[in-house]
PDB file of C-alpha atoms in Angstrom:
ATOM      1  CA  LEU A 112      60.448 -18.975 -63.761  1.00 44.00           C
ATOM      2  CA  GLY A 113      60.859 -21.374 -66.766  1.00 48.00           C
ATOM      3  CA  THR A 114      57.623 -23.416 -67.609  1.00 50.00           C
ATOM      4  CA  ALA A 115      55.838 -22.163 -64.681  1.00 57.00           C
ATOM      5  CA  MET A 116      54.721 -19.114 -66.712  1.00 58.00           C
ATOM      6  CA  VAL A 117      54.033 -20.798 -70.089  1.00 59.00           C
ATOM      7  CA  ASN A 118      50.700 -20.217 -71.727  1.00 63.00           C
ATOM      8  CA  VAL A 119      49.108 -18.170 -68.936  1.00 66.00           C
ATOM      9  CA  TYR A 120      48.403 -14.490 -68.394  1.00 73.00           C
ATOM     10  CA  VAL A 121      49.861 -12.235 -65.707  1.00 76.00           C
ATOM     11  CA  ARG A 122      48.362  -9.006 -64.511  1.00 81.00           C
ATOM     12  CA  ASN A 123      49.579  -6.425 -61.871  1.00 84.00           C
ATOM     13  CA  LEU A 124      53.025  -8.069 -61.470  1.00 81.00           C
ATOM     14  CA  VAL A 125      55.042  -6.689 -58.663  1.00 81.00           C
ATOM     15  CA  VAL A 126      58.634  -7.724 -58.118  1.00 83.00           C
ATOM     16  CA  SER A 127      59.680  -7.336 -54.456  1.00 84.00           C
ATOM     17  CA  LYS A 128      63.192  -7.263 -53.073  1.00 86.00           C
ATOM     18  CA  ARG A 129      62.052  -9.344 -49.987  1.00 84.00           C
ATOM     19  CA  PRO A 130      59.503 -11.980 -49.353  1.00 76.00           C
ATOM     20  CA  VAL A 131      55.888 -10.755 -49.012  1.00 71.00           C
ATOM     21  CA  SER A 132      54.448 -11.738 -45.798  1.00 75.00           C
ATOM     22  CA  MET A 133      50.878 -11.527 -44.278  1.00 76.00           C
ATOM     23  CA  PRO A 134      50.168 -11.937 -40.600  1.00 83.00           C
ATOM     24  CA  MET A 135      48.570 -15.429 -40.176  1.00 89.00           C
ATOM     25  CA  HIS A 136      45.388 -15.555 -38.149  1.00 93.00           C
ATOM     26  CA  PRO A 137      45.429 -18.637 -35.908  1.00 93.00           C
ATOM     27  CA  ALA A 138      41.875 -19.383 -36.670  1.00 96.00           C
ATOM     28  CA  PHE A 139      42.764 -19.900 -40.391  1.00 97.00           C
ATOM     29  CA  ASN A 140      46.303 -21.312 -40.297  1.00 95.00           C
ATOM     30  CA  ARG A 141      44.896 -24.158 -42.397  1.00 97.00           C
ATOM     31  CA  LEU A 142      41.386 -23.713 -44.160  1.00 98.00           C
ATOM     32  CA  ALA A 143      40.069 -26.676 -46.004  1.00 98.00           C
ATOM     33  CA  ILE A 144      37.185 -26.843 -48.745  1.00 98.00           C
ATOM     34  CA  ILE A 145      35.353 -30.093 -48.737  1.00 98.00           C
ATOM     35  CA  GLY A 146      32.401 -31.207 -50.889  1.00 98.00           C
ATOM     36  CA  HIS A 147      31.227 -32.174 -54.398  1.00 98.00           C
ATOM     37  CA  SER A 148      32.370 -30.571 -57.669  1.00 96.00           C
ATOM     38  CA  PHE A 149      31.794 -27.078 -56.479  1.00 96.00           C
ATOM     39  CA  ALA A 150      34.745 -27.881 -54.105  1.00 96.00           C
ATOM     40  CA  GLY A 151      36.666 -29.687 -56.745  1.00 92.00           C
ATOM     41  CA  ARG A 152      36.569 -26.476 -58.787  1.00 89.00           C
ATOM     42  CA  SER A 153      37.886 -24.422 -56.009  1.00 93.00           C
ATOM     43  CA  THR A 154      41.521 -25.313 -56.770  1.00 90.00           C
ATOM     44  CA  LEU A 155      43.988 -22.503 -56.353  1.00 85.00           C
ATOM     45  CA  TRP A 156      46.686 -22.779 -58.971  1.00 71.00           C
ATOM     46  CA  VAL A 157      45.080 -24.008 -62.169  1.00 62.00           C
ATOM     47  CA  TYR A 158      45.774 -22.394 -65.421  1.00 56.00           C
ATOM     48  CA  ASN A 159      43.722 -24.252 -68.001  1.00 58.00           C
ATOM     49  CA  GLN A 160      40.086 -23.953 -66.601  1.00 59.00           C
ATOM     50  CA  GLN A 161      37.435 -21.493 -67.182  1.00 56.00           C
ATOM     51  CA  TRP A 162      37.513 -20.383 -63.460  1.00 52.00           C
ATOM     52  CA  ARG A 163      41.160 -19.776 -63.413  1.00 57.00           C
ATOM     53  CA  ASP A 164      41.831 -17.051 -60.778  1.00 61.00           C
ATOM     54  CA  VAL A 165      38.106 -16.670 -60.032  1.00 82.00           C
ATOM     55  CA  SER A 166      37.653 -20.107 -58.372  1.00 90.00           C
ATOM     56  CA  THR A 167      35.897 -20.210 -55.125  1.00 94.00           C
ATOM     57  CA  GLY A 168      39.247 -21.016 -53.334  1.00 94.00           C
ATOM     58  CA  MET A 169      41.182 -18.106 -54.980  1.00 91.00           C
ATOM     59  CA  LEU A 170      38.389 -15.544 -54.228  1.00 93.00           C
ATOM     60  CA  LEU A 171      37.977 -16.910 -50.675  1.00 96.00           C
ATOM     61  CA  ARG A 172      41.653 -16.306 -50.051  1.00 94.00           C
ATOM     62  CA  LYS A 173      41.468 -13.028 -51.733  1.00 93.00           C
ATOM     63  CA  TYR A 174      38.726 -11.826 -49.524  1.00 95.00           C
ATOM     64  CA  PHE A 175      40.809 -12.707 -46.464  1.00 95.00           C
ATOM     65  CA  TYR A 176      43.814 -10.908 -47.801  1.00 92.00           C
ATOM     66  CA  ASP A 177      41.737  -7.938 -48.716  1.00 92.00           C
ATOM     67  CA  ARG A 178      40.995  -7.509 -45.000  1.00 92.00           C
ATOM     68  CA  GLY A 179      44.576  -7.966 -44.013  1.00 89.00           C
ATOM     69  CA  ILE A 180      43.973 -11.525 -42.515  1.00 92.00           C
ATOM     70  CA  GLY A 181      46.509 -14.302 -43.495  1.00 92.00           C
ATOM     71  CA  VAL A 182      44.992 -17.541 -44.333  1.00 95.00           C
ATOM     72  CA  ASN A 183      46.858 -20.765 -45.170  1.00 95.00           C
ATOM     73  CA  MET A 184      45.281 -22.088 -48.370  1.00 95.00           C
ATOM     74  CA  PRO A 185      48.216 -23.723 -50.187  1.00 91.00           C
ATOM     75  CA  ASN A 186      48.784 -23.041 -53.878  1.00 86.00           C
ATOM     76  CA  ASP A 187      49.040 -26.874 -54.488  1.00 88.00           C
ATOM     77  CA  SER A 188      45.387 -27.103 -53.581  1.00 91.00           C
ATOM     78  CA  SER A 189      46.348 -29.758 -50.963  1.00 95.00           C
ATOM     79  CA  GLY A 190      43.547 -28.202 -48.719  1.00 97.00           C
ATOM     80  CA  ILE A 191      40.891 -28.861 -51.441  1.00 97.00           C
ATOM     81  CA  PHE A 192      38.947 -32.081 -51.017  1.00 98.00           C
ATOM     82  CA  GLY A 193      36.347 -32.300 -53.708  1.00 97.00           C
ATOM     83  CA  VAL A 194      34.808 -35.060 -55.689  1.00 97.00           C
ATOM     84  CA  SER A 195      32.503 -34.871 -58.863  1.00 96.00           C
ATOM     85  CA  GLY A 196      29.044 -36.184 -58.177  1.00 97.00           C
ATOM     86  CA  GLY A 197      29.674 -36.322 -54.501  1.00 98.00           C
ATOM     87  CA  THR A 198      26.738 -37.000 -52.185  1.00 98.00           C
ATOM     88  CA  THR A 199      26.345 -36.070 -48.504  1.00 98.00           C
ATOM     89  CA  LEU A 200      24.613 -39.258 -48.064  1.00 98.00           C
ATOM     90  CA  ASP A 201      27.321 -41.699 -47.033  1.00 98.00           C
ATOM     91  CA  SER A 202      25.720 -44.604 -48.849  1.00 97.00           C
ATOM     92  CA  GLY A 203      25.549 -42.517 -52.099  1.00 96.00           C
ATOM     93  CA  GLY A 204      27.351 -43.567 -55.330  1.00 92.00           C
ATOM     94  CA  THR A 205      30.274 -41.256 -54.671  1.00 97.00           C
ATOM     95  CA  PRO A 206      30.055 -40.093 -50.879  1.00 98.00           C
ATOM     96  CA  ILE A 207      31.820 -37.040 -49.828  1.00 98.00           C
ATOM     97  CA  ASN A 208      32.642 -38.930 -46.701  1.00 98.00           C
ATOM     98  CA  ALA A 209      35.675 -40.215 -48.319  1.00 98.00           C
ATOM     99  CA  GLN A 210      36.871 -36.551 -48.850  1.00 98.00           C
ATOM    100  CA  VAL A 211      36.016 -35.890 -45.121  1.00 98.00           C
ATOM    101  CA  THR A 212      38.424 -38.692 -44.100  1.00 98.00           C
ATOM    102  CA  LEU A 213      41.168 -37.151 -46.271  1.00 98.00           C
ATOM    103  CA  ALA A 214      40.545 -33.680 -44.878  1.00 98.00           C
ATOM    104  CA  ALA A 215      40.646 -34.850 -41.253  1.00 98.00           C
ATOM    105  CA  ALA A 216      44.050 -36.253 -41.865  1.00 98.00           C
ATOM    106  CA  TRP A 217      45.038 -32.867 -43.227  1.00 98.00           C
ATOM    107  CA  ASN A 218      43.958 -31.422 -39.891  1.00 97.00           C
ATOM    108  CA  PRO A 219      42.655 -28.057 -40.835  1.00 98.00           C
ATOM    109  CA  SER A 220      41.585 -25.219 -38.357  1.00 98.00           C
ATOM    110  CA  ALA A 221      38.660 -24.356 -40.437  1.00 98.00           C
ATOM    111  CA  VAL A 222      36.285 -25.975 -42.993  1.00 98.00           C
ATOM    112  CA  PHE A 223      34.040 -24.633 -45.656  1.00 98.00           C
ATOM    113  CA  TYR A 224      31.849 -27.563 -46.833  1.00 99.00           C
ATOM    114  CA  MET A 225      29.690 -27.608 -50.030  1.00 98.00           C
ATOM    115  CA  GLY A 226      27.328 -30.733 -50.364  1.00 98.00           C
ATOM    116  CA  LEU A 227      23.613 -31.855 -50.945  1.00 98.00           C
ATOM    117  CA  VAL A 228      23.331 -30.722 -54.734  1.00 98.00           C
ATOM    118  CA  ASN A 229      23.645 -34.432 -55.848  1.00 98.00           C
ATOM    119  CA  ASP A 230      21.351 -35.643 -53.033  1.00 98.00           C
ATOM    120  CA  VAL A 231      18.449 -33.338 -53.851  1.00 98.00           C
ATOM    121  CA  LEU A 232      18.412 -34.208 -57.510  1.00 97.00           C
ATOM    122  CA  ASN A 233      18.218 -37.995 -56.819  1.00 96.00           C
ATOM    123  CA  ALA A 234      14.929 -39.766 -57.129  1.00 96.00           C
ATOM    124  CA  SER A 235      15.402 -41.228 -53.596  1.00 97.00           C
ATOM    125  CA  TRP A 236      15.700 -37.876 -51.982  1.00 98.00           C
ATOM    126  CA  SER A 237      12.449 -38.225 -49.934  1.00 98.00           C
ATOM    127  CA  VAL A 238      13.580 -41.569 -48.724  1.00 98.00           C
ATOM    128  CA  ASN A 239      17.107 -40.497 -47.916  1.00 98.00           C
ATOM    129  CA  ARG A 240      16.380 -37.033 -46.557  1.00 98.00           C
ATOM    130  CA  ALA A 241      16.520 -37.803 -42.859  1.00 98.00           C
ATOM    131  CA  GLN A 242      19.921 -39.970 -43.320  1.00 98.00           C
ATOM    132  CA  THR A 243      21.455 -37.238 -45.433  1.00 98.00           C
ATOM    133  CA  LEU A 244      21.079 -34.691 -42.490  1.00 98.00           C
ATOM    134  CA  THR A 245      22.372 -37.504 -40.106  1.00 98.00           C
ATOM    135  CA  ASP A 246      25.500 -38.065 -42.171  1.00 98.00           C
ATOM    136  CA  LEU A 247      26.014 -34.304 -42.658  1.00 98.00           C
ATOM    137  CA  LYS A 248      26.190 -34.044 -38.863  1.00 98.00           C
ATOM    138  CA  GLY A 249      28.634 -36.884 -38.886  1.00 98.00           C
ATOM    139  CA  HIS A 250      30.875 -35.015 -41.344  1.00 98.00           C
ATOM    140  CA  ILE A 251      30.769 -32.070 -39.018  1.00 98.00           C
ATOM    141  CA  THR A 252      31.477 -34.059 -35.940  1.00 98.00           C
ATOM    142  CA  THR A 253      34.388 -35.833 -37.567  1.00 98.00           C
ATOM    143  CA  MET A 254      36.016 -32.650 -38.649  1.00 98.00           C
ATOM    144  CA  MET A 255      35.368 -30.750 -35.421  1.00 98.00           C
ATOM    145  CA  SER A 256      36.856 -33.696 -33.535  1.00 98.00           C
ATOM    146  CA  THR A 257      40.216 -33.354 -35.176  1.00 98.00           C
ATOM    147  CA  THR A 258      42.995 -31.809 -33.198  1.00 96.00           C
ATOM    148  CA  ASN A 259      42.797 -28.185 -34.625  1.00 97.00           C
ATOM    149  CA  CYS A 260      39.485 -27.695 -36.376  1.00 98.00           C
ATOM    150  CA  LYS A 261      37.553 -24.957 -34.543  1.00 97.00           C
ATOM    151  CA  ARG A 262      35.278 -23.665 -37.198  1.00 98.00           C
ATOM    152  CA  PHE A 263      32.922 -25.201 -39.729  1.00 98.00           C
ATOM    153  CA  VAL A 264      30.942 -23.328 -42.414  1.00 98.00           C
ATOM    154  CA  VAL A 265      28.412 -25.391 -44.344  1.00 98.00           C
ATOM    155  CA  ALA A 266      26.891 -23.921 -47.437  1.00 98.00           C
ATOM    156  CA  ASN A 267      23.162 -24.522 -48.018  1.00 98.00           C
ATOM    157  CA  CYS A 268      22.054 -25.976 -51.288  1.00 98.00           C
ATOM    158  CA  PRO A 269      21.922 -23.802 -54.437  1.00 98.00           C
ATOM    159  CA  THR A 270      19.218 -23.928 -56.945  1.00 98.00           C
ATOM    160  CA  LEU A 271      19.269 -26.597 -59.764  1.00 98.00           C
ATOM    161  CA  PHE A 272      17.854 -24.176 -62.183  1.00 98.00           C
ATOM    162  CA  GLY A 273      20.962 -24.008 -64.410  1.00 98.00           C
ATOM    163  CA  ASN A 274      20.339 -27.768 -65.392  1.00 98.00           C
ATOM    164  CA  SER A 275      16.681 -28.182 -66.486  1.00 98.00           C
ATOM    165  CA  SER A 276      16.658 -31.934 -66.102  1.00 98.00           C
ATOM    166  CA  ASN A 277      18.098 -31.766 -62.600  1.00 98.00           C
ATOM    167  CA  TYR A 278      15.650 -28.877 -61.851  1.00 98.00           C
ATOM    168  CA  VAL A 279      12.710 -31.108 -62.835  1.00 98.00           C
ATOM    169  CA  SER A 280      13.994 -34.137 -60.962  1.00 97.00           C
ATOM    170  CA  GLY A 281      14.506 -31.978 -57.890  1.00 98.00           C
ATOM    171  CA  LYS A 282      10.940 -30.954 -58.281  1.00 98.00           C
ATOM    172  CA  ASN A 283      11.519 -27.388 -59.286  1.00 98.00           C
ATOM    173  CA  ASP A 284      13.765 -26.881 -56.205  1.00 98.00           C
ATOM    174  CA  VAL A 285      11.229 -28.185 -53.738  1.00 98.00           C
ATOM    175  CA  ASN A 286      13.984 -30.787 -52.638  1.00 98.00           C
ATOM    176  CA  VAL A 287      16.504 -27.872 -52.307  1.00 98.00           C
ATOM    177  CA  ARG A 288      14.257 -25.852 -50.083  1.00 98.00           C
ATOM    178  CA  GLN A 289      13.586 -28.908 -47.946  1.00 98.00           C
ATOM    179  CA  ALA A 290      17.464 -29.522 -47.685  1.00 98.00           C
ATOM    180  CA  ASN A 291      18.055 -25.907 -46.794  1.00 98.00           C
ATOM    181  CA  VAL A 292      15.349 -26.237 -43.887  1.00 98.00           C
ATOM    182  CA  ASP A 293      17.462 -29.233 -42.645  1.00 98.00           C
ATOM    183  CA  VAL A 294      20.818 -27.222 -42.999  1.00 98.00           C
ATOM    184  CA  GLY A 295      19.368 -24.410 -41.014  1.00 98.00           C
ATOM    185  CA  THR A 296      18.987 -26.510 -38.101  1.00 98.00           C
ATOM    186  CA  LEU A 297      22.702 -27.283 -37.906  1.00 98.00           C
ATOM    187  CA  PRO A 298      23.952 -24.340 -35.741  1.00 98.00           C
ATOM    188  CA  ALA A 299      21.273 -24.886 -33.020  1.00 98.00           C
ATOM    189  CA  TRP A 300      22.004 -28.660 -33.012  1.00 98.00           C
ATOM    190  CA  TRP A 301      25.830 -27.998 -32.689  1.00 98.00           C
ATOM    191  CA  ASP A 302      25.390 -25.373 -29.973  1.00 98.00           C
ATOM    192  CA  ALA A 303      22.970 -27.641 -27.888  1.00 98.00           C
ATOM    193  CA  ALA A 304      25.441 -30.580 -28.026  1.00 98.00           C
ATOM    194  CA  ASN A 305      28.656 -28.429 -27.540  1.00 98.00           C
ATOM    195  CA  PRO A 306      27.878 -25.441 -25.408  1.00 97.00           C
ATOM    196  CA  THR A 307      31.518 -24.679 -24.746  1.00 97.00           C
ATOM    197  CA  ARG A 308      31.988 -24.345 -28.614  1.00 97.00           C
ATOM    198  CA  ALA A 309      28.688 -22.602 -29.393  1.00 98.00           C
ATOM    199  CA  GLY A 310      28.661 -20.527 -32.566  1.00 98.00           C
ATOM    200  CA  MET A 311      31.480 -22.464 -34.330  1.00 98.00           C
ATOM    201  CA  VAL A 312      29.151 -24.253 -36.825  1.00 98.00           C
ATOM    202  CA  LYS A 313      27.329 -21.761 -39.140  1.00 98.00           C
ATOM    203  CA  VAL A 314      25.548 -21.809 -42.513  1.00 98.00           C
ATOM    204  CA  ALA A 315      26.584 -19.710 -45.536  1.00 98.00           C
ATOM    205  CA  HIS A 316      23.474 -18.987 -47.540  1.00 98.00           C
ATOM    206  CA  ILE A 317      24.473 -19.428 -51.059  1.00 98.00           C
ATOM    207  CA  TYR A 318      21.044 -20.340 -52.204  1.00 98.00           C
ATOM    208  CA  GLU A 319      19.776 -16.913 -51.279  1.00 98.00           C
ATOM    209  CA  ALA A 320      22.947 -15.077 -52.470  1.00 98.00           C
ATOM    210  CA  LEU A 321      22.972 -16.647 -55.775  1.00 98.00           C
ATOM    211  CA  GLY A 322      19.316 -15.655 -56.434  1.00 98.00           C
ATOM    212  CA  TYR A 323      17.103 -18.320 -54.833  1.00 98.00           C
ATOM    213  CA  SER A 324      15.442 -20.341 -57.609  1.00 98.00           C
ATOM    214  CA  ASN A 325      15.471 -17.438 -60.127  1.00 97.00           C
ATOM    215  CA  PRO A 326      19.168 -16.501 -60.341  1.00 98.00           C
ATOM    216  CA  PRO A 327      20.680 -13.878 -62.625  1.00 97.00           C
ATOM    217  CA  THR A 328      21.758 -15.563 -65.759  1.00 97.00           C
ATOM    218  CA  GLU A 329      25.436 -14.761 -65.101  1.00 95.00           C
ATOM    219  CA  ASN A 330      25.648 -16.887 -61.936  1.00 96.00           C
ATOM    220  CA  PHE A 331      25.551 -20.293 -63.440  1.00 96.00           C
ATOM    221  CA  TRP A 332      26.955 -21.869 -66.571  1.00 94.00           C
ATOM    222  CA  GLY A 333      23.651 -23.368 -67.789  1.00 96.00           C
ATOM    223  CA  THR A 334      21.807 -19.895 -67.613  1.00 97.00           C
ATOM    224  CA  ALA A 335      24.769 -17.869 -68.883  1.00 95.00           C
ATOM    225  CA  LEU A 336      25.202 -20.030 -72.055  1.00 95.00           C
ATOM    226  CA  GLY A 337      21.403 -20.596 -72.468  1.00 97.00           C
ATOM    227  CA  THR A 338      21.791 -24.346 -72.590  1.00 97.00           C
ATOM    228  CA  TYR A 339      20.265 -25.117 -69.280  1.00 98.00           C
ATOM    229  CA  THR A 340      22.551 -28.200 -68.985  1.00 98.00           C
ATOM    230  CA  ASP A 341      25.093 -27.060 -66.289  1.00 96.00           C
ATOM    231  CA  LEU A 342      24.204 -26.143 -62.737  1.00 96.00           C
ATOM    232  CA  HIS A 343      27.729 -25.315 -61.868  1.00 95.00           C
ATOM    233  CA  PRO A 344      28.513 -21.745 -60.943  1.00 95.00           C
ATOM    234  CA  THR A 345      30.242 -19.257 -63.294  1.00 92.00           C
ATOM    235  CA  PRO A 346      33.218 -17.336 -62.119  1.00 89.00           C
ATOM    236  CA  VAL A 347      30.631 -14.680 -61.079  1.00 93.00           C
ATOM    237  CA  GLY A 348      28.917 -17.471 -59.050  1.00 95.00           C
ATOM    238  CA  ASN A 349      32.218 -18.463 -57.638  1.00 94.00           C
ATOM    239  CA  ALA A 350      32.840 -15.010 -56.252  1.00 94.00           C
ATOM    240  CA  ILE A 351      29.515 -14.919 -54.659  1.00 97.00           C
ATOM    241  CA  ILE A 352      30.000 -18.233 -52.887  1.00 98.00           C
ATOM    242  CA  ALA A 353      33.309 -17.191 -51.665  1.00 97.00           C
ATOM    243  CA  ARG A 354      32.013 -13.922 -50.369  1.00 98.00           C
ATOM    244  CA  GLU A 355      29.249 -15.613 -48.464  1.00 98.00           C
ATOM    245  CA  ALA A 356      31.787 -18.138 -46.902  1.00 98.00           C
ATOM    246  CA  PHE A 357      34.099 -15.390 -46.076  1.00 98.00           C
ATOM    247  CA  ASN A 358      31.459 -13.209 -44.388  1.00 98.00           C
ATOM    248  CA  THR A 359      30.291 -16.314 -42.310  1.00 98.00           C
ATOM    249  CA  PHE A 360      33.768 -17.047 -41.191  1.00 98.00           C
ATOM    250  CA  MET A 361      34.186 -13.357 -40.175  1.00 97.00           C
ATOM    251  CA  SER A 362      30.942 -13.532 -38.197  1.00 97.00           C
ATOM    252  CA  MET A 363      32.656 -16.220 -36.049  1.00 96.00           C
ATOM    253  CA  LEU A 364      35.353 -13.823 -34.975  1.00 92.00           C
ATOM    254  CA  ALA A 365      33.064 -11.337 -33.464  1.00 69.00           C
TER     255      ALA A 365
END
């Protein structure tokens, strides 16, 4: 494999005499991850980062494979559309909407969307709250209007507790809880507007799964290191997010 295996570790290596195949489920023949830095850290084939094979993307694909379901999430991370500091608000400093446009061109069959973190820690959250929800609905509509996209899972907003300054600016997660109330209205909004496609927009409750506003220390870098300066999830947190996304997608197949 030449330089492809330099400076990396390998475990459970199996050499096969024929290509390994997995039946591809038509609902997941292209699964995109869209959002802020949480999405950006969901890359599938990165060797030199802390999350390596425990990125949200890698774990999400693993959970599908463990269930015997083939999912197309390319190793080159071409289905990952993330931007650091991304805001769900289209008029924000680094809007996720630009990633939505790129993802729409990729034409996925399913989407996992992570946003809102950089919106709720902004001092203008109370002013922008209603427009943020409107813009999020626009992102969903854009993706679900593409040729193949049939399922959209949106993560609610996790705690800001891992970064003490963000936690304070987000009013000790008051803003987070407000955002999650808004996110909770999305399935009913979608179903009412699209009765023939009811049940195809759902919420992955990562705020609750990660420990609400008092998370276990191992779930976020800031709490795990004791610095309280990093609200990004650790590999443990990534696995929890991936599990919630997977379970939500599975509920759509019932």
